[in-house]
Short mmCIF file of C-alpha atoms in Angstrom, two decimals:
data_model
loop_
_atom_site.label_atom_id
_atom_site.label_comp_id
_atom_site.label_asym_id
_atom_site.label_seq_id
_atom_site.Cartn_x
_atom_site.Cartn_y
_atom_site.Cartn_z
CA MET Y 1 26.95 -40.85 -11.62
CA THR Y 2 25.46 -39.12 -8.49
CA SER Y 3 21.50 -38.03 -8.57
CA LEU Y 4 19.31 -36.19 -6.18
CA SER Y 5 17.88 -37.99 -3.47
CA PRO Y 6 14.38 -39.65 -4.06
CA GLN Y 7 12.93 -36.71 -0.97
CA SER Y 8 14.30 -34.05 -3.57
CA SER Y 9 11.12 -32.49 -5.46
CA LEU Y 10 11.75 -31.05 -9.02
CA SER Y 11 7.95 -30.12 -8.58
CA ARG Y 12 8.56 -26.96 -11.50
CA ILE Y 13 10.18 -29.56 -13.42
CA ARG Y 14 7.35 -31.30 -16.30
CA ILE Y 15 9.22 -34.94 -17.74
CA GLY Y 16 8.93 -35.70 -21.42
CA SER Y 17 10.12 -37.20 -24.23
CA ALA Y 18 10.29 -37.02 -27.92
CA PRO Y 19 9.62 -39.17 -30.82
CA ASP Y 20 14.17 -38.70 -31.23
CA SER Y 21 13.90 -40.82 -28.16
CA TRP Y 22 12.57 -43.93 -30.75
CA GLY Y 23 15.42 -42.78 -33.57
CA VAL Y 24 12.74 -40.79 -35.49
CA TRP Y 25 14.44 -37.70 -37.19
CA PHE Y 26 12.26 -37.56 -40.52
CA PRO Y 27 8.55 -37.64 -41.29
CA ASP Y 28 9.19 -40.39 -43.00
CA ASP Y 29 12.01 -43.12 -43.27
CA PRO Y 30 11.85 -46.72 -43.42
CA GLN Y 31 14.31 -47.37 -40.07
CA GLN Y 32 11.68 -45.30 -37.85
CA VAL Y 33 8.92 -47.19 -35.96
CA PRO Y 34 5.37 -46.24 -37.02
CA TRP Y 35 3.85 -43.40 -35.39
CA GLN Y 36 1.42 -45.38 -33.31
CA ARG Y 37 4.22 -47.74 -32.11
CA PHE Y 38 6.30 -44.47 -30.32
CA LEU Y 39 2.57 -43.15 -28.97
CA ASP Y 40 1.94 -46.65 -27.36
CA GLU Y 41 5.29 -47.04 -26.03
CA VAL Y 42 6.06 -43.32 -24.81
CA ALA Y 43 3.13 -43.62 -22.82
CA ALA Y 44 3.86 -47.32 -21.53
CA ALA Y 45 6.99 -45.82 -20.40
CA GLY Y 46 5.41 -43.65 -18.06
CA TYR Y 47 5.79 -40.20 -19.39
CA GLU Y 48 2.87 -37.55 -19.93
CA TRP Y 49 3.91 -35.25 -22.31
CA ILE Y 50 5.48 -35.38 -25.97
CA GLU Y 51 6.88 -33.01 -28.56
CA LEU Y 52 5.42 -33.34 -32.81
CA GLY Y 53 8.78 -34.18 -33.75
CA PRO Y 54 9.57 -33.53 -37.39
CA TYR Y 55 6.58 -32.53 -38.97
CA GLY Y 56 4.78 -34.72 -40.89
CA TYR Y 57 5.12 -37.98 -38.86
CA LEU Y 58 2.77 -37.78 -36.36
CA PRO Y 59 -0.34 -37.23 -37.74
CA LYS Y 60 -0.96 -33.64 -39.06
CA ASP Y 61 -4.87 -33.53 -38.79
CA PRO Y 62 -5.25 -32.13 -34.93
CA ALA Y 63 -8.55 -33.30 -34.54
CA VAL Y 64 -7.11 -36.93 -35.40
CA LEU Y 65 -3.64 -36.17 -33.14
CA ALA Y 66 -5.82 -35.00 -30.24
CA GLU Y 67 -7.90 -38.47 -30.06
CA GLU Y 68 -4.62 -40.32 -30.47
CA THR Y 69 -2.67 -38.42 -27.81
CA ALA Y 70 -5.83 -38.69 -25.26
CA LYS Y 71 -6.78 -41.96 -25.23
CA ARG Y 72 -2.93 -42.45 -24.35
CA GLY Y 73 -2.85 -40.13 -21.68
CA LEU Y 74 -0.34 -37.78 -23.44
CA LYS Y 75 0.27 -33.94 -23.60
CA VAL Y 76 1.99 -32.26 -26.74
CA SER Y 77 4.49 -29.42 -24.94
CA ALA Y 78 6.03 -27.88 -28.32
CA GLY Y 79 6.82 -28.12 -31.83
CA THR Y 80 10.18 -28.25 -33.60
CA VAL Y 81 10.81 -25.67 -36.41
CA PHE Y 82 14.61 -25.77 -38.96
CA THR Y 83 15.85 -22.78 -40.12
CA GLY Y 84 18.67 -21.18 -41.58
CA LEU Y 85 18.09 -17.23 -40.58
CA HIS Y 86 21.96 -16.98 -40.73
CA HIS Y 87 21.10 -17.00 -45.17
CA GLY Y 88 19.00 -13.20 -44.52
CA PRO Y 89 15.89 -11.83 -45.65
CA ASP Y 90 15.81 -14.02 -48.69
CA VAL Y 91 14.89 -16.93 -46.98
CA TRP Y 92 12.28 -15.44 -44.27
CA GLU Y 93 9.12 -15.81 -46.39
CA LYS Y 94 9.91 -19.95 -47.35
CA THR Y 95 11.40 -20.76 -43.44
CA TRP Y 96 7.32 -18.79 -42.20
CA ALA Y 97 5.65 -21.79 -44.41
CA HIS Y 98 7.74 -24.01 -42.55
CA VAL Y 99 6.86 -22.46 -38.99
CA ALA Y 100 3.22 -21.51 -39.62
CA ASP Y 101 2.25 -25.01 -40.91
CA ASN Y 102 4.61 -26.71 -37.34
CA ALA Y 103 2.75 -23.49 -35.52
CA VAL Y 104 -0.95 -23.79 -36.22
CA LEU Y 105 -0.42 -27.47 -35.21
CA ALA Y 106 1.36 -27.35 -32.05
CA GLN Y 107 -1.15 -24.71 -30.57
CA ALA Y 108 -4.42 -26.48 -32.20
CA MET Y 109 -2.80 -29.22 -29.52
CA GLY Y 110 -2.36 -27.12 -26.98
CA ALA Y 111 1.56 -26.69 -27.11
CA LYS Y 112 3.13 -23.32 -25.74
CA HIS Y 113 6.59 -23.36 -27.24
CA LEU Y 114 8.25 -24.15 -30.70
CA VAL Y 115 11.58 -25.47 -30.58
CA VAL Y 116 13.88 -23.86 -32.92
CA ILE Y 117 16.85 -25.49 -34.63
CA PRO Y 118 20.00 -24.21 -36.38
CA SER Y 119 20.33 -24.90 -39.93
CA PHE Y 120 23.55 -27.95 -40.26
CA TRP Y 121 26.43 -26.80 -41.83
CA ARG Y 122 27.22 -30.11 -42.66
CA ASP Y 123 24.54 -32.90 -44.09
CA ASP Y 124 23.75 -34.82 -40.59
CA LYS Y 125 23.72 -37.74 -43.21
CA THR Y 126 26.05 -37.37 -45.51
CA GLY Y 127 28.52 -35.19 -43.64
CA GLN Y 128 28.53 -33.06 -46.94
CA VAL Y 129 29.94 -29.42 -46.01
CA LEU Y 130 27.52 -27.69 -46.88
CA GLU Y 131 28.52 -24.09 -45.80
CA PRO Y 132 31.36 -22.64 -43.84
CA SER Y 133 31.18 -23.53 -40.15
CA GLU Y 134 31.96 -19.92 -38.82
CA LEU Y 135 29.56 -17.26 -39.75
CA THR Y 136 30.30 -13.28 -40.48
CA VAL Y 137 29.63 -10.26 -39.28
CA GLU Y 138 27.16 -9.79 -41.55
CA GLN Y 139 25.34 -13.92 -41.16
CA TRP Y 140 25.22 -13.02 -37.42
CA ARG Y 141 23.36 -10.01 -37.57
CA HIS Y 142 21.03 -11.91 -40.10
CA LEU Y 143 20.55 -14.36 -37.82
CA THR Y 144 19.71 -12.84 -34.74
CA HIS Y 145 17.27 -9.75 -36.07
CA LEU Y 146 15.66 -12.10 -38.11
CA THR Y 147 15.38 -14.41 -35.05
CA GLU Y 148 13.74 -11.91 -33.00
CA ARG Y 149 11.20 -11.00 -35.67
CA LEU Y 150 10.13 -14.70 -35.93
CA GLY Y 151 9.73 -14.71 -31.63
CA ARG Y 152 7.94 -11.56 -32.14
CA GLU Y 153 5.25 -13.08 -35.21
CA VAL Y 154 5.25 -16.71 -33.58
CA ARG Y 155 4.05 -15.13 -30.76
CA GLU Y 156 1.54 -12.21 -32.05
CA ARG Y 157 -0.14 -14.77 -34.68
CA TYR Y 158 0.07 -18.10 -31.99
CA GLY Y 159 0.80 -17.18 -29.03
CA LEU Y 160 3.81 -19.49 -28.70
CA GLN Y 161 7.81 -18.73 -27.41
CA ILE Y 162 9.81 -19.81 -29.28
CA VAL Y 163 13.18 -21.69 -27.60
CA VAL Y 164 16.10 -21.57 -30.13
CA HIS Y 165 18.27 -25.35 -29.56
CA PRO Y 166 22.11 -24.77 -29.80
CA HIS Y 167 22.82 -28.14 -31.90
CA ALA Y 168 26.01 -29.71 -33.11
CA ASP Y 169 27.58 -29.34 -36.76
CA THR Y 170 25.16 -26.07 -36.91
CA HIS Y 171 26.48 -22.23 -35.72
CA ILE Y 172 25.29 -22.13 -32.31
CA ASP Y 173 26.60 -24.60 -30.71
CA SER Y 174 30.05 -24.01 -28.55
CA GLU Y 175 29.70 -21.73 -25.40
CA GLU Y 176 31.08 -18.93 -26.89
CA ASN Y 177 28.27 -18.84 -30.36
CA VAL Y 178 25.49 -19.55 -27.38
CA VAL Y 179 26.96 -16.88 -25.59
CA ARG Y 180 27.31 -14.40 -28.72
CA PHE Y 181 23.64 -15.52 -29.53
CA LEU Y 182 21.80 -14.84 -26.10
CA ASP Y 183 23.86 -11.44 -26.17
CA GLY Y 184 22.64 -10.32 -29.56
CA THR Y 185 19.19 -10.91 -28.64
CA ASP Y 186 16.16 -9.67 -27.09
CA SER Y 187 15.37 -11.82 -24.35
CA SER Y 188 11.39 -10.59 -23.85
CA VAL Y 189 11.16 -12.79 -27.54
CA VAL Y 190 14.05 -15.03 -27.72
CA SER Y 191 14.64 -17.96 -25.11
CA LEU Y 192 17.12 -21.21 -24.84
CA CYS Y 193 16.17 -24.78 -25.27
CA LEU Y 194 19.50 -25.55 -23.44
CA ASP Y 195 19.66 -29.51 -25.06
CA THR Y 196 22.80 -30.71 -22.34
CA GLY Y 197 23.43 -33.62 -24.81
CA HIS Y 198 24.46 -30.88 -27.75
CA TYR Y 199 26.28 -28.15 -25.20
CA ALA Y 200 28.26 -31.35 -23.70
CA TYR Y 201 29.14 -32.17 -26.97
CA CYS Y 202 29.96 -28.76 -28.36
CA GLY Y 203 31.91 -28.00 -24.86
CA GLY Y 204 29.47 -25.73 -22.58
CA ASP Y 205 28.44 -26.62 -18.96
CA SER Y 206 24.71 -26.90 -18.87
CA VAL Y 207 24.69 -25.88 -14.83
CA LYS Y 208 27.31 -22.87 -15.79
CA LEU Y 209 24.84 -21.44 -18.58
CA ILE Y 210 21.69 -22.21 -16.45
CA GLU Y 211 23.39 -20.28 -13.74
CA THR Y 212 24.52 -17.68 -15.76
CA TYR Y 213 21.69 -16.96 -18.06
CA GLY Y 214 18.94 -18.46 -16.19
CA GLU Y 215 16.62 -15.38 -17.27
CA ARG Y 216 17.01 -16.95 -20.48
CA ILE Y 217 16.44 -20.46 -20.17
CA GLY Y 218 12.72 -21.65 -21.74
CA TYR Y 219 12.78 -25.25 -22.08
CA LEU Y 220 15.34 -27.55 -21.21
CA HIS Y 221 16.27 -31.30 -23.74
CA LEU Y 222 17.89 -33.76 -21.47
CA LYS Y 223 20.46 -35.72 -23.08
CA GLN Y 224 23.72 -37.01 -22.11
CA VAL Y 225 27.07 -38.19 -24.32
CA ASP Y 226 29.63 -41.28 -23.84
CA PRO Y 227 32.58 -39.31 -23.15
CA GLU Y 228 34.73 -41.90 -24.68
CA ILE Y 229 33.24 -41.84 -27.98
CA LEU Y 230 32.67 -38.10 -27.95
CA ALA Y 231 36.65 -38.01 -27.86
CA ASP Y 232 37.11 -39.92 -30.83
CA VAL Y 233 34.36 -37.84 -32.88
CA ARG Y 234 36.29 -34.84 -31.51
CA ALA Y 235 39.78 -36.23 -32.98
CA LYS Y 236 38.75 -37.40 -36.01
CA GLY Y 237 35.89 -34.51 -36.99
CA THR Y 238 33.14 -36.85 -37.30
CA PRO Y 239 30.07 -35.13 -38.79
CA PHE Y 240 27.04 -35.08 -35.86
CA GLY Y 241 24.73 -38.25 -37.91
CA PRO Y 242 27.70 -40.54 -38.48
CA ALA Y 243 28.40 -39.87 -34.39
CA VAL Y 244 24.81 -40.39 -33.31
CA ALA Y 245 25.05 -43.98 -35.38
CA GLN Y 246 28.56 -44.18 -33.71
CA GLY Y 247 26.60 -44.04 -29.97
CA VAL Y 248 28.22 -40.67 -28.55
CA MET Y 249 24.28 -40.04 -27.30
CA CYS Y 250 23.68 -42.12 -24.26
CA GLU Y 251 21.76 -43.48 -22.10
CA PRO Y 252 21.58 -41.52 -18.80
CA PRO Y 253 23.61 -42.17 -16.33
CA LYS Y 254 25.64 -43.78 -18.37
CA GLY Y 255 27.60 -39.98 -19.62
CA VAL Y 256 27.45 -36.41 -18.84
CA PRO Y 257 26.70 -33.91 -17.86
CA GLU Y 258 25.28 -35.51 -14.49
CA LEU Y 259 21.74 -34.54 -14.77
CA GLY Y 260 20.72 -34.26 -11.54
CA PRO Y 261 22.00 -31.13 -10.96
CA VAL Y 262 21.68 -29.66 -14.15
CA LEU Y 263 17.78 -30.16 -12.83
CA GLU Y 264 18.51 -28.48 -9.27
CA ALA Y 265 19.99 -25.49 -10.84
CA ALA Y 266 16.83 -25.44 -13.54
CA GLN Y 267 14.78 -26.28 -10.26
CA LYS Y 268 16.49 -23.04 -8.42
CA LEU Y 269 14.72 -20.53 -11.36
CA ASP Y 270 11.51 -20.91 -9.65
CA VAL Y 271 9.81 -21.00 -13.00
CA ASP Y 272 7.96 -23.53 -15.17
CA LEU Y 273 10.25 -26.04 -17.23
CA PHE Y 274 9.73 -28.41 -19.53
CA ALA Y 275 12.31 -31.40 -19.95
CA ILE Y 276 11.71 -33.60 -22.62
CA VAL Y 277 14.08 -36.69 -22.71
CA GLU Y 278 16.20 -36.80 -25.97
CA GLN Y 279 18.58 -39.60 -26.47
CA ASP Y 280 19.48 -39.10 -30.26
CA MET Y 281 19.65 -42.70 -31.68
CA TYR Y 282 19.23 -42.44 -35.37
CA PRO Y 283 19.12 -45.30 -37.01
CA CYS Y 284 17.93 -47.86 -34.37
CA GLU Y 285 15.94 -51.42 -33.60
CA PRO Y 286 13.15 -51.02 -33.45
CA ASP Y 287 12.82 -53.12 -30.26
CA ALA Y 288 15.47 -51.11 -28.53
CA PRO Y 289 13.90 -47.72 -27.63
CA LEU Y 290 11.25 -49.00 -24.93
CA PRO Y 291 13.17 -50.55 -22.51
CA ILE Y 292 15.97 -47.46 -22.43
CA ALA Y 293 12.80 -45.09 -21.67
CA LYS Y 294 11.47 -46.93 -19.21
CA ARG Y 295 14.84 -46.92 -17.58
CA THR Y 296 16.05 -43.56 -18.42
CA ARG Y 297 12.26 -42.74 -16.64
CA ALA Y 298 13.04 -44.55 -13.15
CA PHE Y 299 16.51 -42.22 -13.05
CA LEU Y 300 14.74 -39.13 -13.64
CA ARG Y 301 12.68 -40.29 -10.98
CA SER Y 302 15.72 -40.84 -8.87
CA CYS Y 303 16.17 -37.46 -9.58
CA GLY Y 304 13.09 -36.13 -8.15
CA ALA Y 305 11.52 -35.73 -11.28
#
C-alpha cells in the first residue's frame, strides 16, 4: 500500500474514531467494552474527535458526557441515526422521535453533523431477509423526498447537517444506487458520508465519487476491506454482520481502497472534512481495538493526516 509522503499536509482533514472501531454496534451488549474504556482508549490512541455511536452507549446526559470527554481531551463530531424513510410518511413520526433524541445530544456536545444510515433490508445479526433488496419507484420517491425533509428540519431545529451514509445491505449501497440517490436529492440539504470501506464492499470507487460528486461529500468514514474475504462474501452472498465477524473489514493499510489517494482527493475539495476511522469489528476481543487504533493513527499520520 502506498501513502502520502510525511511532508504532505492534509490541512482540511480532521481525523477521529468511533465506538464502531471498538466493536460497539448496540447501546447495550455484553460483548462490548464499557463506554469508559472506549473513551480512555480512543484518547490513548491519539484521537481528539469521536462520534456518539449507537444512542445510549455513551451517557445521554450532556453534562455528564461533556465532563467525561473534556477530561480526556475529546470532542464530538457527529451523532448517528438509522432511518427507513423509503417506507413513506407513515414512518415519519417514529423516525423523527429517534432523530430528535440523537440531534439534541449531538447539538449539546457541539457537533455539526448527523450521520444518517438507511435501514437494512436483511438483519445485520441473523441475515434474515426483511424486505426486497431493490426499491420500487415509489419507494425511491419516498426516500429522496423524506430525506430532504429530514435535512431541512434537522438544520432548522438543531443546526446540524445530515450526511447520508451508503451502507452494505441497505438500499443505498452500490455506485448506481448512490448516484441515483444523489441525483434525486437537493444538494443544499442532503450531503453524503462517504464510507470508503462500505463503498468498496459494494463495488464503488471512492476517489472517483469524490472527484465526480465532490460538492456532495460532507463527511468521511475511513475503512478498508480485505479483498480475499470480500470475494468469498460476494460468492456466498454472506450477510453483512457475519461478513464482519469473518473479518471482511480490516486494519489499514492491509486492504482496499488505498486511503492515501482518498485523502488526497478529499483535500483537493478545499473544504473542512471530518474523516472518522470506523473499522467494523463486532464482535471482538476487548483487548483487540487499542493496538489496532494506535497503529491506524500512526498510519494516517504517515499519510499527512
